Coordinates of C-alpha atoms in Angstrom, one line a residue:
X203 CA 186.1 132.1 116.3
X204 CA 188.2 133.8 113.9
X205 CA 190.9 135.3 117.0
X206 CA 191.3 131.2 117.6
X207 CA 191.9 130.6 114.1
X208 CA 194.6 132.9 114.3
X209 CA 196.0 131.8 117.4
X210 CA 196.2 128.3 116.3
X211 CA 197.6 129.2 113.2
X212 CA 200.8 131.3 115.2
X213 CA 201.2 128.5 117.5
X214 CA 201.8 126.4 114.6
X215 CA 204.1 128.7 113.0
X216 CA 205.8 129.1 115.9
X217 CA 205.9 125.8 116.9
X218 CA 207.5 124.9 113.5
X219 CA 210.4 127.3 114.2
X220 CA 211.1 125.7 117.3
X221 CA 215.0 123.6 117.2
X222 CA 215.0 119.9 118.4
X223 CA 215.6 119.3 121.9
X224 CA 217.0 115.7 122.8
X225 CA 215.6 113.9 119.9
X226 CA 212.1 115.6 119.9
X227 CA 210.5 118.0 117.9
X228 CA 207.4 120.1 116.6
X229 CA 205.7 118.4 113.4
X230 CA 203.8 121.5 111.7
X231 CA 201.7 119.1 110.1
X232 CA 200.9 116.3 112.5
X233 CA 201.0 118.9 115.4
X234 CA 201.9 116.7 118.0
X235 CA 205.3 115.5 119.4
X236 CA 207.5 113.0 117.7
X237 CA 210.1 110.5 119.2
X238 CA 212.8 109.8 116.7
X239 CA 213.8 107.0 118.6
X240 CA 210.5 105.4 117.7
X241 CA 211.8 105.2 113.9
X242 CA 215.4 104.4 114.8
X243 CA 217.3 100.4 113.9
X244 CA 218.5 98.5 116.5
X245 CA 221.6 96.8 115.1
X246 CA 223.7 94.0 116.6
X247 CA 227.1 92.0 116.2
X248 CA 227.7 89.0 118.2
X249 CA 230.7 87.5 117.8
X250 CA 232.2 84.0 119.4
X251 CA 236.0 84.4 118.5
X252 CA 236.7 80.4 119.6
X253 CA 236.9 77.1 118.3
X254 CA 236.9 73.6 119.5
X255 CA 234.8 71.8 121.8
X256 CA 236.4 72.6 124.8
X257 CA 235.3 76.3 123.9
X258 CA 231.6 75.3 123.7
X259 CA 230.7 78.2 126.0
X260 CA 231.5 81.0 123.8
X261 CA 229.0 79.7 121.1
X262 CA 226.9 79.2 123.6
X263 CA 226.8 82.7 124.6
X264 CA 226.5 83.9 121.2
X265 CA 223.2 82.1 120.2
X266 CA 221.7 82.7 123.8
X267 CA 222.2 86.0 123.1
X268 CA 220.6 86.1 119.5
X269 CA 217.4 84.2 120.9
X270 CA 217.5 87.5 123.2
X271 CA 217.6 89.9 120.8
X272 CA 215.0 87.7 118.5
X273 CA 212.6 87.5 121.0
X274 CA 212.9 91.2 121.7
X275 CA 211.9 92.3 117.9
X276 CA 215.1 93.2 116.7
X277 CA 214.9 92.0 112.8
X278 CA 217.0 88.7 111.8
X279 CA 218.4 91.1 109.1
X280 CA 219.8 93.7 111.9
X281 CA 221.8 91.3 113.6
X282 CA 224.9 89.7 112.3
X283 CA 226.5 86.9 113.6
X284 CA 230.3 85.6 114.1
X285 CA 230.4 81.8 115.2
X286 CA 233.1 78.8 113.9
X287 CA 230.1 76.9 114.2
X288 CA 231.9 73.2 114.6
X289 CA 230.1 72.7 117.9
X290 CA 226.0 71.9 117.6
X291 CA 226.9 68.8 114.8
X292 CA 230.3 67.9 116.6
X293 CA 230.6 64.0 117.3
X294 CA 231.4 65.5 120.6
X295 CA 228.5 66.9 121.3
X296 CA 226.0 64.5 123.0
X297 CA 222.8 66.7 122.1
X298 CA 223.2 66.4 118.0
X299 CA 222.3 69.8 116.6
X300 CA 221.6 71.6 120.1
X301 CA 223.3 73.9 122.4
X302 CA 222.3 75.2 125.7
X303 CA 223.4 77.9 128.0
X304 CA 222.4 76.6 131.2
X305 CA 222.4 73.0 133.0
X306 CA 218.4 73.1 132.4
X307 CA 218.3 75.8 129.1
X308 CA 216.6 75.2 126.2
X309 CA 217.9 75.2 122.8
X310 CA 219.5 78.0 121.8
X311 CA 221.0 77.2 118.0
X312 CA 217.7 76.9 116.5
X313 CA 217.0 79.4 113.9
X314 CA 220.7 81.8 114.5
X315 CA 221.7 83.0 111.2
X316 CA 225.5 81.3 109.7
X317 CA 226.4 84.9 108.6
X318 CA 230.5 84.1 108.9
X319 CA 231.4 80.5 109.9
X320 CA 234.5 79.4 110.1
X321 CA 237.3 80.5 107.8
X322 CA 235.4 83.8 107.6
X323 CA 235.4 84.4 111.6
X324 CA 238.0 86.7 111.2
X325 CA 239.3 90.3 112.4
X326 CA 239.0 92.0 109.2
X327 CA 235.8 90.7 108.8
X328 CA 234.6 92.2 111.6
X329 CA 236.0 95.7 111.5
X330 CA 234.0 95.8 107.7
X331 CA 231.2 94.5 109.2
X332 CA 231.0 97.5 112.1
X333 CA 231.8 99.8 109.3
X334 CA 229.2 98.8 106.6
X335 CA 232.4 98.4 104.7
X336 CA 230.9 95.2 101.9
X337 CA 233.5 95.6 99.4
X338 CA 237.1 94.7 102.1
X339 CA 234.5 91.8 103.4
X340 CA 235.8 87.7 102.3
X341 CA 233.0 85.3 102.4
X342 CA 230.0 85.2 104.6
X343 CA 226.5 86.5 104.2
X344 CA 227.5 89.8 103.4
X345 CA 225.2 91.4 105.9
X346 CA 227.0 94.4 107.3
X347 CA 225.8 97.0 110.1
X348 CA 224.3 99.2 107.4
X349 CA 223.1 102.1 110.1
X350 CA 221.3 105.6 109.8
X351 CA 222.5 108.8 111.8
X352 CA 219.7 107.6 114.2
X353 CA 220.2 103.9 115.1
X354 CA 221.7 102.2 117.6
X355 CA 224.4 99.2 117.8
X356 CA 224.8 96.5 120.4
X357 CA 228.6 94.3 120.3
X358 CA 228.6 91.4 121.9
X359 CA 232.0 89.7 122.0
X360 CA 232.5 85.8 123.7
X361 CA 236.0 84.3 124.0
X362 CA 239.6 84.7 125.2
X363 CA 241.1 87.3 125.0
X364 CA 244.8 89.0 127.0
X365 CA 246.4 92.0 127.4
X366 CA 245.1 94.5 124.5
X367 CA 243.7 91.4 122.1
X368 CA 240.9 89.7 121.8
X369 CA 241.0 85.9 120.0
X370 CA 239.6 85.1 116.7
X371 CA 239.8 81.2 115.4
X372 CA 241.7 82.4 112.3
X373 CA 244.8 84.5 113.0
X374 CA 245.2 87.5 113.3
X375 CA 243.6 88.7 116.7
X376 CA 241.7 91.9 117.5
X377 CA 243.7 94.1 118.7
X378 CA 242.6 97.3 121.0
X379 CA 244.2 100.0 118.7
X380 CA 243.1 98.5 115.8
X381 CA 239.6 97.8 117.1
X382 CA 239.4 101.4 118.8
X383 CA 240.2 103.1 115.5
X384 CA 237.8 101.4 113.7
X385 CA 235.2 102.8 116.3
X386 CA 236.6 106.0 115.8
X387 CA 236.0 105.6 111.8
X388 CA 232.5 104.4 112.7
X389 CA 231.9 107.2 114.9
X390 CA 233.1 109.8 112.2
X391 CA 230.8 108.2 109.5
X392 CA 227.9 110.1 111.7
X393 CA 226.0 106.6 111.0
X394 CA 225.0 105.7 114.7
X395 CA 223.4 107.7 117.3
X396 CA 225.1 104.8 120.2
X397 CA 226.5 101.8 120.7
X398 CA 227.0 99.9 123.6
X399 CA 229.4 96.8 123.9
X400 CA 229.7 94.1 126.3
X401 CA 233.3 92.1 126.0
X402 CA 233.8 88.8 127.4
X403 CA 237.6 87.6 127.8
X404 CA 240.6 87.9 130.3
X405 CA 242.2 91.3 130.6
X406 CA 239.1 92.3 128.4
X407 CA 239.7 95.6 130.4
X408 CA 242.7 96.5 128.7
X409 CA 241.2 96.9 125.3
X410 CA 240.2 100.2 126.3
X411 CA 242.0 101.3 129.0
X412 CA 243.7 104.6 128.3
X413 CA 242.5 104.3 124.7
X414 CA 238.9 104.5 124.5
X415 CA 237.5 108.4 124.4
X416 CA 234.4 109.7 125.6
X417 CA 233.1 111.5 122.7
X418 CA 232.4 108.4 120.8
X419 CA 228.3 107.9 122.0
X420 CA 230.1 104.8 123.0
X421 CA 229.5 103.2 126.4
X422 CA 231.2 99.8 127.0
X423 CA 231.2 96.7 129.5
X424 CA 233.9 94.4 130.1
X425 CA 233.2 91.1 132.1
X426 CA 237.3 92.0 133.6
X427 CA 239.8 94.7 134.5
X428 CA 242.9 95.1 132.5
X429 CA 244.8 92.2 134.8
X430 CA 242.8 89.2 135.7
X431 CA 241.2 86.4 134.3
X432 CA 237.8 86.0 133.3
X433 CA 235.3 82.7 134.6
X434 CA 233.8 79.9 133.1
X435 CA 230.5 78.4 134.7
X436 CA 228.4 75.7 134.3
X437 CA 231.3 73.0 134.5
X438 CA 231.8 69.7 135.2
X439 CA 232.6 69.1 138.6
X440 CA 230.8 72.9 139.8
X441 CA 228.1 74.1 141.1
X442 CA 225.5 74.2 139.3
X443 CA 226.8 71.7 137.1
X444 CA 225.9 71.0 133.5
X445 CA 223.9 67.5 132.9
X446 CA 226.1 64.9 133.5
X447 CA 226.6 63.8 129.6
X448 CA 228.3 66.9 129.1
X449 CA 232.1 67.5 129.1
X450 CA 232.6 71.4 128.9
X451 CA 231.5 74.8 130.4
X452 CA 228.3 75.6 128.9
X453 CA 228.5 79.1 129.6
X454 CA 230.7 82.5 130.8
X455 CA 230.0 84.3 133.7
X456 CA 229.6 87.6 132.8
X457 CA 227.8 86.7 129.7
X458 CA 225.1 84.7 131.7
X459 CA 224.9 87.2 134.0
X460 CA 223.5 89.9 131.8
X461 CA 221.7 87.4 129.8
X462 CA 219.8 86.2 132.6
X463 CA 219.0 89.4 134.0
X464 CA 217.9 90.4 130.8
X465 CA 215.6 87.7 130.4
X466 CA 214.1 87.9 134.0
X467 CA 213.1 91.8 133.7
X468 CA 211.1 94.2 131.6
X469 CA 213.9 95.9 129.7
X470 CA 211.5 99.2 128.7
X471 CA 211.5 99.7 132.4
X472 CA 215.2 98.3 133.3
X473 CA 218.3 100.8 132.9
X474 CA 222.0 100.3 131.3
X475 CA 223.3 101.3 134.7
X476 CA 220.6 99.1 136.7
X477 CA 222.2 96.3 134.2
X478 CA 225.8 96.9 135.0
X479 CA 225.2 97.1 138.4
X480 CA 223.9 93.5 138.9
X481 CA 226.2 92.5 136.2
X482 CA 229.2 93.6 138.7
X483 CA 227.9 92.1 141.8
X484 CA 227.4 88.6 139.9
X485 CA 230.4 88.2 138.1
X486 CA 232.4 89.3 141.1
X487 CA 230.9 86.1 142.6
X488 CA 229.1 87.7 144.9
X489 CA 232.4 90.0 146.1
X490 CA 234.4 86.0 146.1
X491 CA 237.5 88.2 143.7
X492 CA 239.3 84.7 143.5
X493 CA 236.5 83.1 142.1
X494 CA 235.1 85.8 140.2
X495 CA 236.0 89.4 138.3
X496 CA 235.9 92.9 138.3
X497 CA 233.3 94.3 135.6
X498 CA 234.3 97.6 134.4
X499 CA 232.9 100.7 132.0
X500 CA 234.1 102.6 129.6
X501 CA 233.6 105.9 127.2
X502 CA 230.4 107.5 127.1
X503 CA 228.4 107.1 130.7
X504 CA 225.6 109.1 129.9
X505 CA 224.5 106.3 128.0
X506 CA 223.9 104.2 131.1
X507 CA 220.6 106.0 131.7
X508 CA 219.4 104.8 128.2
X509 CA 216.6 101.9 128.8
X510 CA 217.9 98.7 127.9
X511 CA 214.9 97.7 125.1
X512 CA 217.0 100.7 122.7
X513 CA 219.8 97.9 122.3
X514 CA 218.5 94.0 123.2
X515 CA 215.2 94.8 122.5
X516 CA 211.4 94.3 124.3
X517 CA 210.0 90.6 124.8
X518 CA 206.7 91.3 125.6
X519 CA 206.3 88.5 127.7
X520 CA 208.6 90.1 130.3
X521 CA 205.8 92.9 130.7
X522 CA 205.0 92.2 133.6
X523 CA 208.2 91.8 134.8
X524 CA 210.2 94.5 137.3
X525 CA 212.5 96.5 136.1
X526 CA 215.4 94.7 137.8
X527 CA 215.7 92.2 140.8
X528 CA 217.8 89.1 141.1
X529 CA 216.3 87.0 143.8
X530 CA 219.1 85.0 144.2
X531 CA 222.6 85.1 145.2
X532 CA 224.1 82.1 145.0
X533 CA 228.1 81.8 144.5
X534 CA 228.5 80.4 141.6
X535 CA 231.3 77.3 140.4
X536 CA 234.0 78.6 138.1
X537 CA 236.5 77.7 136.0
X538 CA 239.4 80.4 134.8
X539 CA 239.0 81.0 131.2
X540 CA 242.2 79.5 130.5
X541 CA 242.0 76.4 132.0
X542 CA 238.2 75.0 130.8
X543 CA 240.6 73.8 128.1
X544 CA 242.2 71.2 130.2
X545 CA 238.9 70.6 132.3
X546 CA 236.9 69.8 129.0
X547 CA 240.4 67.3 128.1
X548 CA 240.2 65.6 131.8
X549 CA 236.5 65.3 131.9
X550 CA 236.9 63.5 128.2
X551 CA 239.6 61.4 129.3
X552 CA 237.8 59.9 132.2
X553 CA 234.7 58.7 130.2
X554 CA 236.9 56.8 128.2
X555 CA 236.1 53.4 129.8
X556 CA 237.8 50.8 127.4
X557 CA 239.3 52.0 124.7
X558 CA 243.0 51.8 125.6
X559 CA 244.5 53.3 122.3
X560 CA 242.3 56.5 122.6
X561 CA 242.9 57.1 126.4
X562 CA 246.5 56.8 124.9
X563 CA 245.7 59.4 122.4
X564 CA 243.6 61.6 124.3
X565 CA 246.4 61.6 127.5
X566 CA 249.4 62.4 124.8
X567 CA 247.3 65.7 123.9
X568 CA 246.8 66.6 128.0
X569 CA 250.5 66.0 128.2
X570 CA 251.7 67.5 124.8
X571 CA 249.3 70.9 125.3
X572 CA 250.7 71.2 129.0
X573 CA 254.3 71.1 127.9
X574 CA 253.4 73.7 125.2
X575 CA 251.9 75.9 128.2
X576 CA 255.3 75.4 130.2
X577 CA 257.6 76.0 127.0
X578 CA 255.7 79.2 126.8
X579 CA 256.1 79.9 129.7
X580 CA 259.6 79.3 130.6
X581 CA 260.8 81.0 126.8
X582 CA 259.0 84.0 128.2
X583 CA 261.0 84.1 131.4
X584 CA 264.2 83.3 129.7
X585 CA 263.6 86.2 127.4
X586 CA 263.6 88.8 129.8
X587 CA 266.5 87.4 131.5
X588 CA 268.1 87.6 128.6
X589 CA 266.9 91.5 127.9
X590 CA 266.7 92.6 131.3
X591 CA 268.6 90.7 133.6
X592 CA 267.7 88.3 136.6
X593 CA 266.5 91.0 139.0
X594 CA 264.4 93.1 137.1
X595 CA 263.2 90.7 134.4
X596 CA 260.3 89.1 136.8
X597 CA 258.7 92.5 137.7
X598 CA 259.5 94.5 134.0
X599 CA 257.9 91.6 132.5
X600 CA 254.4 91.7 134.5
X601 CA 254.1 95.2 135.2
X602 CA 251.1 96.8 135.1
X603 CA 250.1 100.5 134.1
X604 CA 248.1 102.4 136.4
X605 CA 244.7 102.7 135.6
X606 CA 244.5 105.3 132.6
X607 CA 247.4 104.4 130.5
X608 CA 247.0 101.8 127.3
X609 CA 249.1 98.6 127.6
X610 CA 251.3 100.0 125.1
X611 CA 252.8 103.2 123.7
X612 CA 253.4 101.1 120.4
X613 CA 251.2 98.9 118.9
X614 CA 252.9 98.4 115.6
X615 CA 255.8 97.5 118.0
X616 CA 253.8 94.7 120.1
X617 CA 252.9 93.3 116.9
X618 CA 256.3 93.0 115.7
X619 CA 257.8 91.4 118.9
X620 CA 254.9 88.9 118.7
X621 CA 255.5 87.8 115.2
X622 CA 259.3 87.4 116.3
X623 CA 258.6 85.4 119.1
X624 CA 256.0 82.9 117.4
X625 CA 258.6 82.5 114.5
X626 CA 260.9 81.4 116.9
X627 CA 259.0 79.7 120.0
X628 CA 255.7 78.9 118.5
X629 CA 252.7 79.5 118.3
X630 CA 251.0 81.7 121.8
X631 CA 247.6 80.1 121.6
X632 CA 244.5 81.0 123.7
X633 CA 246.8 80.2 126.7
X634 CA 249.6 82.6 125.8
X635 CA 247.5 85.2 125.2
X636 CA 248.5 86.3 128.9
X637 CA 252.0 87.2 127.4
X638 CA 250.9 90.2 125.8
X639 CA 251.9 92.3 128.4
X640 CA 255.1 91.0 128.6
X641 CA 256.0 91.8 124.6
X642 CA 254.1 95.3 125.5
X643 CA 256.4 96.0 128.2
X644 CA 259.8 95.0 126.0
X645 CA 258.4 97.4 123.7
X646 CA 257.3 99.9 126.5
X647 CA 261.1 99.8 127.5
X648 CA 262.8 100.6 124.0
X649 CA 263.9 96.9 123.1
X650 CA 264.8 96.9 119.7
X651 CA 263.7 94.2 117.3
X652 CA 267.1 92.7 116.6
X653 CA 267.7 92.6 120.3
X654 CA 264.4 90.9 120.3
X655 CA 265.2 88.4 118.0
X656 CA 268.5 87.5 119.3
X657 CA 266.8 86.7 123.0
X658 CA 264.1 84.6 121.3
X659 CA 267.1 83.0 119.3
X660 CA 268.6 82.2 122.8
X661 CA 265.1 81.0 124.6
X662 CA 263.8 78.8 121.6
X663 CA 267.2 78.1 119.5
X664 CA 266.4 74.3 120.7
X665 CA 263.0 73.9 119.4
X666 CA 262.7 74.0 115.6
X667 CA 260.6 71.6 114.9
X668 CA 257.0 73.4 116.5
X669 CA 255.0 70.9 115.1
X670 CA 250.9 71.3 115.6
X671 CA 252.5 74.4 117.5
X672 CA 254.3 76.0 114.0
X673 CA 252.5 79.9 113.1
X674 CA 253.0 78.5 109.8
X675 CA 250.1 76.2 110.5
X676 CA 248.1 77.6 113.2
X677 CA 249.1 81.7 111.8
X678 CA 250.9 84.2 113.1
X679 CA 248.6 86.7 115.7
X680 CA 249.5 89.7 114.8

């Protein structure tokens, strides 16, 4: 009896001396194995960086994705939330005080937390936010991702977005460096064990590529490549279509994708990788490229073998789920990101019946907001004319970098020739965002900003009067 007492008492000892392996360790005292990740936060930001009607589906997206996270046990006070909120109560909306992210969804606004609504939807906001960082914050709840060494983070970002920026309602965008080196500052606090973000937006690829490292227990989704558009579903006029009182895209397809798979599989027994991987194949469309996108990763892959409960949490209602099977594979009806705009416009228009003066209204917007799109447009091609010359201007203009290299080798740079060109042409909007590229490439190819200014001088001399279109009302993006 007393040799056993002895042993025991070594083996504790010993035990006790032993170093941590993955997370686990000895307890001398409890004298069985402990899980860390047992005691760890689960923290989220969801952000919808849109506003307007026409944009109902980012919102959307947002509050599905809360209801998620609710339902799966992470704490109201661990999630912060991002929305303009100006679509549930809109006069435009013909379910007062609901929103749904499927033709036959339930309610998904109910109970989501107003953290930062609209004026304080902004940039800054949510880099102080990621960083815990209360004191740079303006307005809003307050609440901040105020993580231990041993939690984890989910981002979850709805809306448009183009080459190396995503959009935010109030100017200025998000743009990759800026958003990359706040990751980086995150990452150095030592105040996260990992993250994992999902991106919805065109080009949303190109906010990392080339920039984001590996070393940042960072593993990221993006619902595009660094070159093509992202989809729209649920529209009018698609298939499935929304009920038939509604006007606009009720959701994204890459955000519905992994919400849905989510919410039809046990996430303790589902993977990050089992996620992406029907993630891809849906938001591909089903391997339809013209009607769907390329879903890509980023930094840290490791991560990918994580089960998906550490981030959206654990319904328990899904126990008896399987781990991951979509049953069906339907091609889904989709709308480029860029033009649900003008669908949501249309569809508006053609309900108006008998009201003469508002059809007169509502067609002088259509018109006014297409001409904007083709004054962008043409101002851009003009510019590299005017920089480059007619033979090289079309392919300098929309080249792309192969796969490894940022969009641009200066960022301070891009911001400048974008600030130049909205003083002078007006404002990009969500639709100009593709241009990016275009003022990365000037800067990619040594254009000074004088230069700059004297070919936006020559493109947009004509139109001084911007109007609804003026940076000075809508802000500059950069």
């Amino acid at each position: 009896m007393a040799f056993s007492r002895v042993l025991l008492l070594l083996l504790v000892v010993l035990a006790a001396a032993l170093p941590s392996h993955q997370g686990r360790r000895w307890d001398p005292i409890i004298r069985w194995p402990t899980d860390r990740r047992h005691t760890a936060t689960t923290w989220a930001v969801l952000v919808a960086g849109s506003n307007g009607f026409g944009n109902y589906r980012h919102q959307a997206d947002v509050c599905h994705a809360y209801q998620i996270l609710k339902r799966g046990g992470i704490k109201e006070e661990n999630i912060v939330v991002f929305m303009y909120d100006d679509i549930a109560n809109s006069s435009l909306n013909p379910r007062k005080g609901v929103l749904i992210n499927h033709p036959s969804g339930v309610d998904v606004y109910a109970g989501v937390p107003k953290d930062y609504t609209g004026e304080q939807v902004t940039a800054s906001n949510f880099y102080a936010v990621i960083l815990g960082d209360k004191n740079s914050l303006k307005g809003g709840s307050g609440k901040v991702v105020d993580s231990k060494p041993g939690d984890r983070i989910f981002i979850f970002y709805s809306d448009h977005g183009g080459p190396g920026v995503l959009g935010m309602p109030n100017r200025p965008y998000v743009y990759a460096k800026d958003f990359i080196n706040v990751l980086k500052k995150k990452h150095a606090s030592g105040t996260y064990k990992e993250m994992v973000i999902y991106i919805e937006s065109c080009e949303s690829g190109s906010m990392f590529e080339g920039l984001m490292p590996e070393n940042l227990d960072i593993y990221v989704t993006t619902a595009s490549n660094a070159d093509e558009s992202s989809w729209g579903t649920y529209c009018p006029g698609s298939n499935p279509p929304p009920p038939p009182e509604y006007m606009t895209c009720l959701g994204d397809l890459y955000s519905v994708s992994w919400m849905e798979d989510s919410e039809s599989h046990n996430l303790k027994r589902e993977t990050v990788e089992q996620q992406y991987q029907q993630v891809k194949e849906r938001t591909s469309n089903y391997n339809s490229y013209n009607s769907g996108s390329h879903v890509m990763e980023y930094g840290n892959k490791s991560i990918k073998s994580d089960k998906l409960y550490m981030y959206l949490g654990f319904d328990p209602a899904t126990v008896n789920l399987p781990p991951n099977r979509i049953d069906s594979k339907d091609n889904m009806g989709v709308v480029n990101q860029r033009d649900a705009d003008l669908l949501f416009l249309w569809e508006r228009y053609k309900k108006l019946k008998e009201d003469t003066k508002k059809k007169a209204e509502l067609l002088k917007l259509i018109t006014d907001t297409m001409l904007h799109r083709k004054h962008m447009d043409g101002s851009i091609d003009i510019i590299g004319l005017f920089l480059f010359g007619p033979e090289k201007a079309p392919s300098l203009l929309k080249s792309v970098r192969d796969r490894g290299l940022p969009l641009a080798d200066d960022w301070d740079c891009l911001k400048s020739m974008v600030r130049l060109f909205e003083a002078h042409c007006g404002s990009l909007t969500q639709y100009g965002m593709k241009h990016m590229r275009a003022f990365a490439n000037i800067c990619n190819h040594g254009v000074s900003q004088p230069e700059m200014e004297e070919a936006c001088m020559a493109a947009c001399g004509g139109h001084h009067n911007l109007g609804a279109w003026s940076p000075f009302i809508m802000g500059y993006s950069a």
